[in-house]
Amino acid sequence: MKAALVRTHGGPEAIEIAEVPKPEPRPGEVLVQVKAAGMNHLDTWVRRGLPGRTLPLPMILGADASGIAVEIAPGADGVKEGDRVFVAPGFSCTRCVHCLSGEEALCRDYGIFGEHRNGTQAEYIAVPSGNILALPDTLSFEEGAAFPLVFLTSWHMLIHRARLRPGEEVLIHAGGSGIGTSSIQIAKLHGARVITTVGSDDKAGKARTLGADEVINYRREDFAQEIRRLTGKRGVDVVIENVGQETWDRSIRSLARGGRLVTCGATTGYEGATDIRYVFFKGLSILGSTMGSRSELLRIARFMAEGKLHPVIDRVLPLARIAEGHRAMAERSLFGKIVLTP
Ligand SMILES: [Zn+2]
């Protein structure tokens, strides 16, 4: 079968569309014929390599996929041949205290397809049956591959970590990113007022269409000053951070009393300065978050089926044009997700 394979770390040209053996599902696993596979920033990190971490290579990229269950190995249950399915992007031991309390991402054995074991950007993938979820009838395969990782991450940040409540105000950085487009919708679904930042006027209109109440063009305006203006100097209750070093101190200064900052990434660098006075005087919380639980993914899928949440797709590319997708992600010239079709 064909697969997007990284043998050695490097630029977009390091990805090879290779001919590799079709995976054999082990006991308890399901073989999925991939109809669409989503791209995430994670793919970029795996391709480039992460400082201080050794990733197993060669690796097939990709955490998100949808497709058809074509082979059910003994011991796999809850799914039958021919079912339309999507893949939960994370896997864990399923029996430790974290897994049993719905905190799978804290499991010592937690892993993500395309990072810890072969991923979804291929014609087939074999996954544990627990990772197979029913694709809502209302969603196309492309849509089914565009939402799991980013909506799961955003839901976990806003709802589980920040405990977002109706009427609260939220700052969501990079409203055109995967995390941005999903966070805007989830925050609106929960009755919040959403302020987001974008890098172009074109993206501003799209962010408003998704439900953002206020949009700041961060290339023209300082977002921290705009937050002061838009909230009458009060600040926001929650900040969704995935930018990192470039915005960290201003994100903290943008919080209201009792505010919560949740971080799931640091694309511009890891060194954030924190003025500790703000943290204690204003009773702030700084929360880390990564991925989420399958129970959250089930809730998200239900809202997708009801048309209350929508996958946002920037473009669909054939697998052979994957390098183009990596370049577009590096240039941030996207609104929503890139989906690959094998
Ligand atoms: Zn576990």
PDB file of N, CA, C and O and ligand atoms in Angstrom, residues 91-100 103-110, ligand 1:
ATOM      1  N   PHE A  91      -4.129   6.516  21.974  1.00  0.00           N
ATOM      2  CA  PHE A  91      -4.364   5.194  22.571  1.00  0.00           C
ATOM      3  C   PHE A  91      -3.626   5.122  23.904  1.00  0.00           C
ATOM      4  O   PHE A  91      -2.663   5.857  24.129  1.00  0.00           O
ATOM      5  N   SER A  92      -4.101   4.240  24.800  1.00  0.00           N
ATOM      6  CA  SER A  92      -3.500   4.165  26.135  1.00  0.00           C
ATOM      7  C   SER A  92      -3.711   2.763  26.679  1.00  0.00           C
ATOM      8  O   SER A  92      -4.314   1.914  26.018  1.00  0.00           O
ATOM      9  N   CYS A  93      -3.254   2.517  27.933  1.00  0.00           N
ATOM     10  CA  CYS A  93      -3.282   1.150  28.470  1.00  0.00           C
ATOM     11  C   CYS A  93      -4.699   0.686  28.793  1.00  0.00           C
ATOM     12  O   CYS A  93      -4.949  -0.502  28.876  1.00  0.00           O
ATOM     13  N   THR A  94      -5.630   1.601  29.003  1.00  0.00           N
ATOM     14  CA  THR A  94      -7.052   1.371  29.319  1.00  0.00           C
ATOM     15  C   THR A  94      -7.306   0.822  30.727  1.00  0.00           C
ATOM     16  O   THR A  94      -8.459   0.603  31.093  1.00  0.00           O
ATOM     17  N   ARG A  95      -6.272   0.583  31.544  1.00  0.00           N
ATOM     18  CA  ARG A  95      -6.553  -0.009  32.868  1.00  0.00           C
ATOM     19  C   ARG A  95      -5.862   0.693  34.044  1.00  0.00           C
ATOM     20  O   ARG A  95      -6.034   0.280  35.180  1.00  0.00           O
ATOM     21  N   CYS A  96      -5.105   1.757  33.811  1.00  0.00           N
ATOM     22  CA  CYS A  96      -4.470   2.453  34.940  1.00  0.00           C
ATOM     23  C   CYS A  96      -5.453   3.462  35.540  1.00  0.00           C
ATOM     24  O   CYS A  96      -6.538   3.685  35.016  1.00  0.00           O
ATOM     25  N   VAL A  97      -5.063   4.079  36.650  1.00  0.00           N
ATOM     26  CA  VAL A  97      -5.960   4.992  37.361  1.00  0.00           C
ATOM     27  C   VAL A  97      -6.348   6.187  36.476  1.00  0.00           C
ATOM     28  O   VAL A  97      -7.483   6.660  36.520  1.00  0.00           O
ATOM     29  N   HIS A  98      -5.422   6.661  35.649  1.00  0.00           N
ATOM     30  CA  HIS A  98      -5.741   7.790  34.771  1.00  0.00           C
ATOM     31  C   HIS A  98      -6.737   7.384  33.686  1.00  0.00           C
ATOM     32  O   HIS A  98      -7.711   8.089  33.433  1.00  0.00           O
ATOM     33  N   CYS A  99      -6.481   6.225  33.055  1.00  0.00           N
ATOM     34  CA  CYS A  99      -7.393   5.757  32.001  1.00  0.00           C
ATOM     35  C   CYS A  99      -8.791   5.545  32.568  1.00  0.00           C
ATOM     36  O   CYS A  99      -9.787   5.917  31.950  1.00  0.00           O
ATOM     37  N   LEU A 100      -8.863   4.946  33.761  1.00  0.00           N
ATOM     38  CA  LEU A 100     -10.161   4.609  34.333  1.00  0.00           C
ATOM     39  C   LEU A 100     -10.904   5.836  34.842  1.00  0.00           C
ATOM     40  O   LEU A 100     -12.103   5.785  35.092  1.00  0.00           O
ATOM     41  N   GLU A 103      -8.946  10.179  32.068  1.00  0.00           N
ATOM     42  CA  GLU A 103      -7.788  11.058  31.844  1.00  0.00           C
ATOM     43  C   GLU A 103      -6.740  10.286  31.051  1.00  0.00           C
ATOM     44  O   GLU A 103      -5.568  10.221  31.445  1.00  0.00           O
ATOM     45  N   GLU A 104      -7.181   9.698  29.922  1.00  0.00           N
ATOM     46  CA  GLU A 104      -6.280   8.829  29.155  1.00  0.00           C
ATOM     47  C   GLU A 104      -4.959   9.512  28.787  1.00  0.00           C
ATOM     48  O   GLU A 104      -3.911   8.873  28.746  1.00  0.00           O
ATOM     49  N   ALA A 105      -5.021  10.813  28.506  1.00  0.00           N
ATOM     50  CA  ALA A 105      -3.813  11.501  28.040  1.00  0.00           C
ATOM     51  C   ALA A 105      -2.736  11.574  29.125  1.00  0.00           C
ATOM     52  O   ALA A 105      -1.586  11.895  28.835  1.00  0.00           O
ATOM     53  N   LEU A 106      -3.111  11.280  30.402  1.00  0.00           N
ATOM     54  CA  LEU A 106      -2.114  11.279  31.484  1.00  0.00           C
ATOM     55  C   LEU A 106      -1.522   9.878  31.695  1.00  0.00           C
ATOM     56  O   LEU A 106      -0.632   9.698  32.513  1.00  0.00           O
ATOM     57  N   CYS A 107      -2.029   8.887  30.955  1.00  0.00           N
ATOM     58  CA  CYS A 107      -1.531   7.506  31.060  1.00  0.00           C
ATOM     59  C   CYS A 107      -0.054   7.455  30.673  1.00  0.00           C
ATOM     60  O   CYS A 107       0.353   8.109  29.712  1.00  0.00           O
ATOM     61  N   ARG A 108       0.732   6.681  31.394  1.00  0.00           N
ATOM     62  CA  ARG A 108       2.168   6.543  31.063  1.00  0.00           C
ATOM     63  C   ARG A 108       2.365   5.957  29.678  1.00  0.00           C
ATOM     64  O   ARG A 108       3.380   6.184  29.039  1.00  0.00           O
ATOM     65  N   ASP A 109       1.398   5.159  29.240  1.00  0.00           N
ATOM     66  CA  ASP A 109       1.515   4.500  27.933  1.00  0.00           C
ATOM     67  C   ASP A 109       0.758   5.246  26.842  1.00  0.00           C
ATOM     68  O   ASP A 109       0.506   4.684  25.782  1.00  0.00           O
ATOM     69  N   TYR A 110       0.353   6.499  27.112  1.00  0.00           N
ATOM     70  CA  TYR A 110      -0.429   7.226  26.115  1.00  0.00           C
ATOM     71  C   TYR A 110       0.411   7.464  24.856  1.00  0.00           C
ATOM     72  O   TYR A 110       1.598   7.790  24.935  1.00  0.00           O
TER      73      TYR A 110
HETATM   74 ZN    ZN B   1      -3.504   3.987  31.295  1.00  0.00          ZN
END
